[in-house]
Amino acid sequence: MILVTGGAGFIGANFVLDWLAGTDEAVVNLDKLTYAGNLENLASLDGDARHHFVRGDIGDRKVVDRLLAEHRPRAVINFAAESHVDRSIHGPEDFVQTNVVGTFHLLEAARAYWGGLNATDQAAFRFLHVSTDEVYGSLGPTDAPFTETTAYAPNSPYSASKAASDHLVRAYHHTYGLPVLTTNCSNNYGPFQFPEKLIPLMIHNALTGKPLPIYGDGQNVRDWLYVADHCSAIRRVLEAGRPGEVYNIGGWNEMPNLAIVHTICTLLDEMQPDPAGAYARLITHVHDRPGHDRRYAIDATKIDRELGWRPAETFATGIKKTVRWYLDQQGWTANIVSGEYRQWLTTNYGDRA
Ligand code: NAD
Ligand code: TYD
């Protein structure tokens, strides 16, 4: 079996669902259920004995030690993190606590467990750490995309905390021999993404007639990766990646934010027209994010060359599926956008207008 952390969040839940759709190898899912964790994402696994959910913190050695000893997983896949740049600007401490200190404790637990395995199980064990392209910093318009050897230059408390965790993971391989794998991926989108991130926020706001808040001039560029493609890449890295190596995962889909939002508006105009007019009328430019990285772009050549992985979706196909999913699952979003979420909108958007 495998131990997944953060498996009630956006990417982790997609990963657990895809994993159990493709294999009977069981999953222990350790998640703290912060504001971003949502057991509704895993509702289709209710009663499925292959999925064992545990509410807990990756930084809690007692819990992690017990899970490792009880279930004896062949791999740990670490998705657990604080993941939103804007939240890291308003409150960086949780990011340091989970992303840095939490990952450190998880590594310590994995090292102790791995040290007690027999030689065959030690050789087969993997600690796969899921990270982000944001650790590489910001690119100019004509700079070459990030490769695995691009120097780290994080600019937000979020990316700095992820960079720190990546360094610890690397050090545990070089110092202790722990068989680690690190993946640095670009912006994911797809089902179950919390509506604080660009794409689900814009879909939700459009459907509820609210302004679509574009930070600055809307020309910041991201590379967009459909979440199912990210999950297939992680499975491939787990299966065939070389311990100690880093793999960049990208969608070969660079797009400016404004173009993304226009695409969403056009799709909604087709799928659920608004009698009040085209959704693009709601686009509103607001004050920029402090330290806003201008461009991220991933060179995903290494994972293609070494492991034969490339994304299956284009942005056109992935965004269509995503908009369809959010239209069909409006109850899922409705359950989120109360309480804490409303407070977050005031914190982040209150003084941007
Ligand atoms: P998310 O915020 O949707 O989910 C994070 C999950 O981790 C939640 O279920 C939360 O409850 C859990 N969690 C948080 N702190 C925890 C702790 N201390 N112990 C146990 N569980 C904890 O995030 P996501 O978008 O699914 O991202 C998953 C991983 O992928 C993160 O490591 C993130 O840095 C990375 N990543 C995400 C993106 C993206 O576009 N979403 C891009 C690149 C990398
Ligand atoms: P986001 O989804 O927060 O991901 P990240 O900051 O990790 O790339 O944001 C994606 C891009 O969209 C980023 O350039 C910021 C921008 N953005 C907006 O313009 N408006 C918004 O309301 C949000 C949430 C993001």
GROMACS .gro file of N, CA and C in nm, residues 144-226:
model
  249
  144ALA      N    1   1.407   3.133  -2.140
  144ALA     CA    2   1.378   2.991  -2.162
  144ALA      C    3   1.298   2.937  -2.042
  145PRO      N    4   1.210   2.839  -2.066
  145PRO     CA    5   1.131   2.782  -1.957
  145PRO      C    6   1.219   2.716  -1.850
  146PHE      N    7   1.163   2.694  -1.730
  146PHE     CA    8   1.237   2.632  -1.620
  146PHE      C    9   1.274   2.487  -1.655
  147THR      N   10   1.400   2.453  -1.630
  147THR     CA   11   1.439   2.312  -1.635
  147THR      C   12   1.470   2.268  -1.492
  148GLU      N   13   1.504   2.142  -1.474
  148GLU     CA   14   1.531   2.088  -1.341
  148GLU      C   15   1.659   2.149  -1.281
  149THR      N   16   1.740   2.215  -1.364
  149THR     CA   17   1.863   2.273  -1.311
  149THR      C   18   1.854   2.426  -1.296
  150THR      N   19   1.739   2.483  -1.325
  150THR     CA   20   1.722   2.627  -1.304
  150THR      C   21   1.741   2.657  -1.154
  151ALA      N   22   1.815   2.766  -1.126
  151ALA     CA   23   1.841   2.801  -0.986
  151ALA      C   24   1.711   2.842  -0.915
  152TYR      N   25   1.702   2.805  -0.788
  152TYR     CA   26   1.583   2.844  -0.710
  152TYR      C   27   1.587   2.994  -0.682
  153ALA      N   28   1.471   3.060  -0.698
  153ALA     CA   29   1.460   3.204  -0.669
  153ALA      C   30   1.317   3.237  -0.627
  154PRO      N   31   1.269   3.176  -0.518
  154PRO     CA   32   1.128   3.194  -0.480
  154PRO      C   33   1.100   3.338  -0.436
  155ASN      N   34   0.979   3.386  -0.467
  155ASN     CA   35   0.946   3.526  -0.439
  155ASN      C   36   0.831   3.546  -0.342
  156SER      N   37   0.752   3.442  -0.314
  156SER     CA   38   0.640   3.458  -0.220
  156SER      C   39   0.668   3.371  -0.098
  157PRO      N   40   0.604   3.402   0.014
  157PRO     CA   41   0.620   3.312   0.130
  157PRO      C   42   0.581   3.168   0.093
  158TYR      N   43   0.479   3.151   0.009
  158TYR     CA   44   0.443   3.015  -0.036
  158TYR      C   45   0.559   2.948  -0.107
  159SER      N   46   0.612   3.014  -0.212
  159SER     CA   47   0.716   2.947  -0.291
  159SER      C   48   0.844   2.930  -0.210
  160ALA      N   49   0.870   3.025  -0.118
  160ALA     CA   50   0.989   3.012  -0.034
  160ALA      C   51   0.976   2.890   0.058
  161SER      N   52   0.855   2.868   0.109
  161SER     CA   53   0.836   2.753   0.199
  161SER      C   54   0.844   2.622   0.121
  162LYS      N   55   0.794   2.622  -0.002
  162LYS     CA   56   0.805   2.500  -0.085
  162LYS      C   57   0.952   2.476  -0.122
  163ALA      N   58   1.024   2.584  -0.152
  163ALA     CA   59   1.166   2.570  -0.186
  163ALA      C   60   1.242   2.508  -0.068
  164ALA      N   61   1.211   2.557   0.052
  164ALA     CA   62   1.279   2.503   0.171
  164ALA      C   63   1.250   2.354   0.185
  165SER      N   64   1.125   2.316   0.161
  165SER     CA   65   1.091   2.173   0.174
  165SER      C   66   1.164   2.091   0.067
  166ASP      N   67   1.176   2.145  -0.052
  166ASP     CA   68   1.248   2.073  -0.159
  166ASP      C   69   1.394   2.050  -0.119
  167HIS      N   70   1.453   2.152  -0.056
  167HIS     CA   71   1.594   2.139  -0.014
  167HIS      C   72   1.610   2.031   0.092
  168LEU      N   73   1.513   2.027   0.185
  168LEU     CA   74   1.522   1.923   0.288
  168LEU      C   75   1.510   1.783   0.226
  169VAL      N   76   1.417   1.770   0.132
  169VAL     CA   77   1.398   1.640   0.066
  169VAL      C   78   1.528   1.598  -0.005
  170ARG      N   79   1.586   1.692  -0.075
  170ARG     CA   80   1.713   1.665  -0.144
  170ARG      C   81   1.821   1.622  -0.043
  171ALA      N   82   1.828   1.695   0.067
  171ALA     CA   83   1.932   1.666   0.167
  171ALA      C   84   1.915   1.527   0.227
  172TYR      N   85   1.791   1.484   0.243
  172TYR     CA   86   1.768   1.350   0.302
  172TYR      C   87   1.815   1.240   0.208
  173HIS      N   88   1.815   1.269   0.080
  173HIS     CA   89   1.871   1.171  -0.014
  173HIS      C   90   2.023   1.172  -0.005
  174HIS      N   91   2.081   1.291  -0.014
  174HIS     CA   92   2.228   1.299  -0.019
  174HIS      C   93   2.292   1.258   0.112
  175THR      N   94   2.227   1.292   0.223
  175THR     CA   95   2.288   1.265   0.353
  175THR      C   96   2.257   1.124   0.404
  176TYR      N   97   2.129   1.086   0.392
  176TYR     CA   98   2.088   0.959   0.454
  176TYR      C   99   2.058   0.848   0.354
  177GLY      N  100   2.057   0.884   0.225
  177GLY     CA  101   2.028   0.783   0.124
  177GLY      C  102   1.881   0.753   0.105
  178LEU      N  103   1.792   0.831   0.168
  178LEU     CA  104   1.648   0.807   0.152
  178LEU      C  105   1.613   0.817   0.003
  179PRO      N  106   1.544   0.717  -0.051
  179PRO     CA  107   1.513   0.720  -0.196
  179PRO      C  108   1.400   0.818  -0.228
  180VAL      N  109   1.434   0.943  -0.247
  180VAL     CA  110   1.334   1.047  -0.270
  180VAL      C  111   1.319   1.077  -0.419
  181LEU      N  112   1.203   1.128  -0.452
  181LEU     CA  113   1.174   1.182  -0.586
  181LEU      C  114   1.106   1.316  -0.565
  182THR      N  115   1.142   1.415  -0.643
  182THR     CA  116   1.075   1.545  -0.631
  182THR      C  117   1.016   1.581  -0.766
  183THR      N  118   0.891   1.626  -0.763
  183THR     CA  119   0.829   1.674  -0.887
  183THR      C  120   0.794   1.821  -0.869
  184ASN      N  121   0.825   1.901  -0.970
  184ASN     CA  122   0.790   2.044  -0.970
  184ASN      C  123   0.695   2.067  -1.086
  185CYS      N  124   0.570   2.097  -1.052
  185CYS     CA  125   0.472   2.108  -1.161
  185CYS      C  126   0.421   2.250  -1.173
  186SER      N  127   0.354   2.273  -1.284
  186SER     CA  128   0.297   2.405  -1.310
  186SER      C  129   0.156   2.414  -1.254
  187ASN      N  130   0.084   2.520  -1.287
  187ASN     CA  131  -0.051   2.543  -1.231
  187ASN      C  132  -0.148   2.434  -1.275
  188ASN      N  133  -0.206   2.367  -1.179
  188ASN     CA  134  -0.306   2.264  -1.208
  188ASN      C  135  -0.446   2.327  -1.217
  189TYR      N  136  -0.531   2.261  -1.292
  189TYR     CA  137  -0.674   2.297  -1.291
  189TYR      C  138  -0.753   2.171  -1.318
  190GLY      N  139  -0.883   2.175  -1.279
  190GLY     CA  140  -0.967   2.058  -1.299
  190GLY      C  141  -1.065   2.044  -1.184
  191PRO      N  142  -1.135   1.929  -1.176
  191PRO     CA  143  -1.235   1.907  -1.072
  191PRO      C  144  -1.178   1.919  -0.931
  192PHE      N  145  -1.261   1.963  -0.837
  192PHE     CA  146  -1.230   1.968  -0.694
  192PHE      C  147  -1.128   2.075  -0.655
  193GLN      N  148  -1.102   2.173  -0.745
  193GLN     CA  149  -1.008   2.278  -0.703
  193GLN      C  150  -1.083   2.382  -0.621
  194PHE      N  151  -1.026   2.417  -0.509
  194PHE     CA  152  -1.089   2.512  -0.415
  194PHE      C  153  -1.108   2.648  -0.483
  195PRO      N  154  -1.227   2.707  -0.470
  195PRO     CA  155  -1.257   2.830  -0.548
  195PRO      C  156  -1.189   2.957  -0.496
  196GLU      N  157  -1.065   2.943  -0.451
  196GLU     CA  158  -0.980   3.060  -0.421
  196GLU      C  159  -0.879   3.078  -0.534
  197LYS      N  160  -0.858   2.972  -0.614
  197LYS     CA  161  -0.759   2.977  -0.722
  197LYS      C  162  -0.826   3.031  -0.849
  198LEU      N  163  -0.743   3.082  -0.941
  198LEU     CA  164  -0.795   3.160  -1.054
  198LEU      C  165  -0.915   3.094  -1.125
  199ILE      N  166  -0.898   2.972  -1.174
  199ILE     CA  167  -1.001   2.916  -1.263
  199ILE      C  168  -1.133   2.888  -1.191
  200PRO      N  169  -1.133   2.814  -1.079
  200PRO     CA  170  -1.262   2.792  -1.013
  200PRO      C  171  -1.323   2.919  -0.955
  201LEU      N  172  -1.239   3.015  -0.914
  201LEU     CA  173  -1.294   3.141  -0.863
  201LEU      C  174  -1.369   3.216  -0.973
  202MET      N  175  -1.309   3.218  -1.093
  202MET     CA  176  -1.372   3.291  -1.203
  202MET      C  177  -1.502   3.221  -1.245
  203ILE      N  178  -1.502   3.088  -1.247
  203ILE     CA  179  -1.626   3.018  -1.285
  203ILE      C  180  -1.735   3.048  -1.182
  204HIS      N  181  -1.699   3.038  -1.054
  204HIS     CA  182  -1.798   3.061  -0.949
  204HIS      C  183  -1.850   3.205  -0.953
  205ASN      N  184  -1.758   3.302  -0.965
  205ASN     CA  185  -1.803   3.442  -0.967
  205ASN      C  186  -1.892   3.469  -1.087
  206ALA      N  187  -1.854   3.415  -1.203
  206ALA     CA  188  -1.936   3.438  -1.323
  206ALA      C  189  -2.077   3.383  -1.301
  207LEU      N  190  -2.085   3.262  -1.248
  207LEU     CA  191  -2.217   3.199  -1.232
  207LEU      C  192  -2.303   3.269  -1.127
  208THR      N  193  -2.237   3.345  -1.039
  208THR     CA  194  -2.315   3.415  -0.936
  208THR      C  195  -2.321   3.566  -0.965
  209GLY      N  196  -2.280   3.605  -1.087
  209GLY     CA  197  -2.293   3.744  -1.130
  209GLY      C  198  -2.200   3.841  -1.060
  210LYS      N  199  -2.090   3.790  -1.005
  210LYS     CA  200  -1.995   3.878  -0.934
  210LYS      C  201  -1.882   3.922  -1.028
  211PRO      N  202  -1.812   4.029  -0.990
  211PRO     CA  203  -1.698   4.074  -1.073
  211PRO      C  204  -1.593   3.965  -1.085
  212LEU      N  205  -1.523   3.963  -1.199
  212LEU     CA  206  -1.413   3.867  -1.222
  212LEU      C  207  -1.284   3.945  -1.201
  213PRO      N  208  -1.221   3.933  -1.082
  213PRO     CA  209  -1.112   4.024  -1.044
  213PRO      C  210  -0.977   3.984  -1.105
  214ILE      N  211  -0.933   4.063  -1.203
  214ILE     CA  212  -0.803   4.039  -1.267
  214ILE      C  213  -0.698   4.123  -1.197
  215TYR      N  214  -0.596   4.056  -1.142
  215TYR     CA  215  -0.489   4.131  -1.076
  215TYR      C  216  -0.405   4.204  -1.182
  216GLY      N  217  -0.382   4.334  -1.160
  216GLY     CA  218  -0.295   4.411  -1.249
  216GLY      C  219  -0.347   4.412  -1.392
  217ASP      N  220  -0.255   4.396  -1.488
  217ASP     CA  221  -0.296   4.404  -1.629
  217ASP      C  222  -0.343   4.270  -1.687
  218GLY      N  223  -0.336   4.164  -1.606
  218GLY     CA  224  -0.386   4.034  -1.652
  218GLY      C  225  -0.293   3.965  -1.750
  219GLN      N  226  -0.172   4.019  -1.766
  219GLN     CA  227  -0.079   3.960  -1.864
  219GLN      C  228   0.023   3.866  -1.799
  220ASN      N  229   0.003   3.833  -1.672
  220ASN     CA  230   0.091   3.734  -1.608
  220ASN      C  231   0.064   3.599  -1.671
  221VAL      N  232   0.172   3.528  -1.698
  221VAL     CA  233   0.161   3.401  -1.771
  221VAL      C  234   0.188   3.283  -1.678
  222ARG      N  235   0.104   3.181  -1.690
  222ARG     CA  236   0.123   3.055  -1.620
  222ARG      C  237   0.117   2.942  -1.723
  223ASP      N  238   0.179   2.828  -1.688
  223ASP     CA  239   0.164   2.708  -1.770
  223ASP      C  240   0.057   2.622  -1.703
  224TRP      N  241  -0.045   2.582  -1.777
  224TRP     CA  242  -0.160   2.515  -1.716
  224TRP      C  243  -0.160   2.365  -1.744
  225LEU      N  244  -0.176   2.289  -1.638
  225LEU     CA  245  -0.167   2.142  -1.643
  225LEU      C  246  -0.298   2.084  -1.591
  226TYR      N  247  -0.364   2.003  -1.673
  226TYR     CA  248  -0.488   1.940  -1.627
  226TYR      C  249  -0.454   1.840  -1.517
   0.00000   0.00000   0.00000
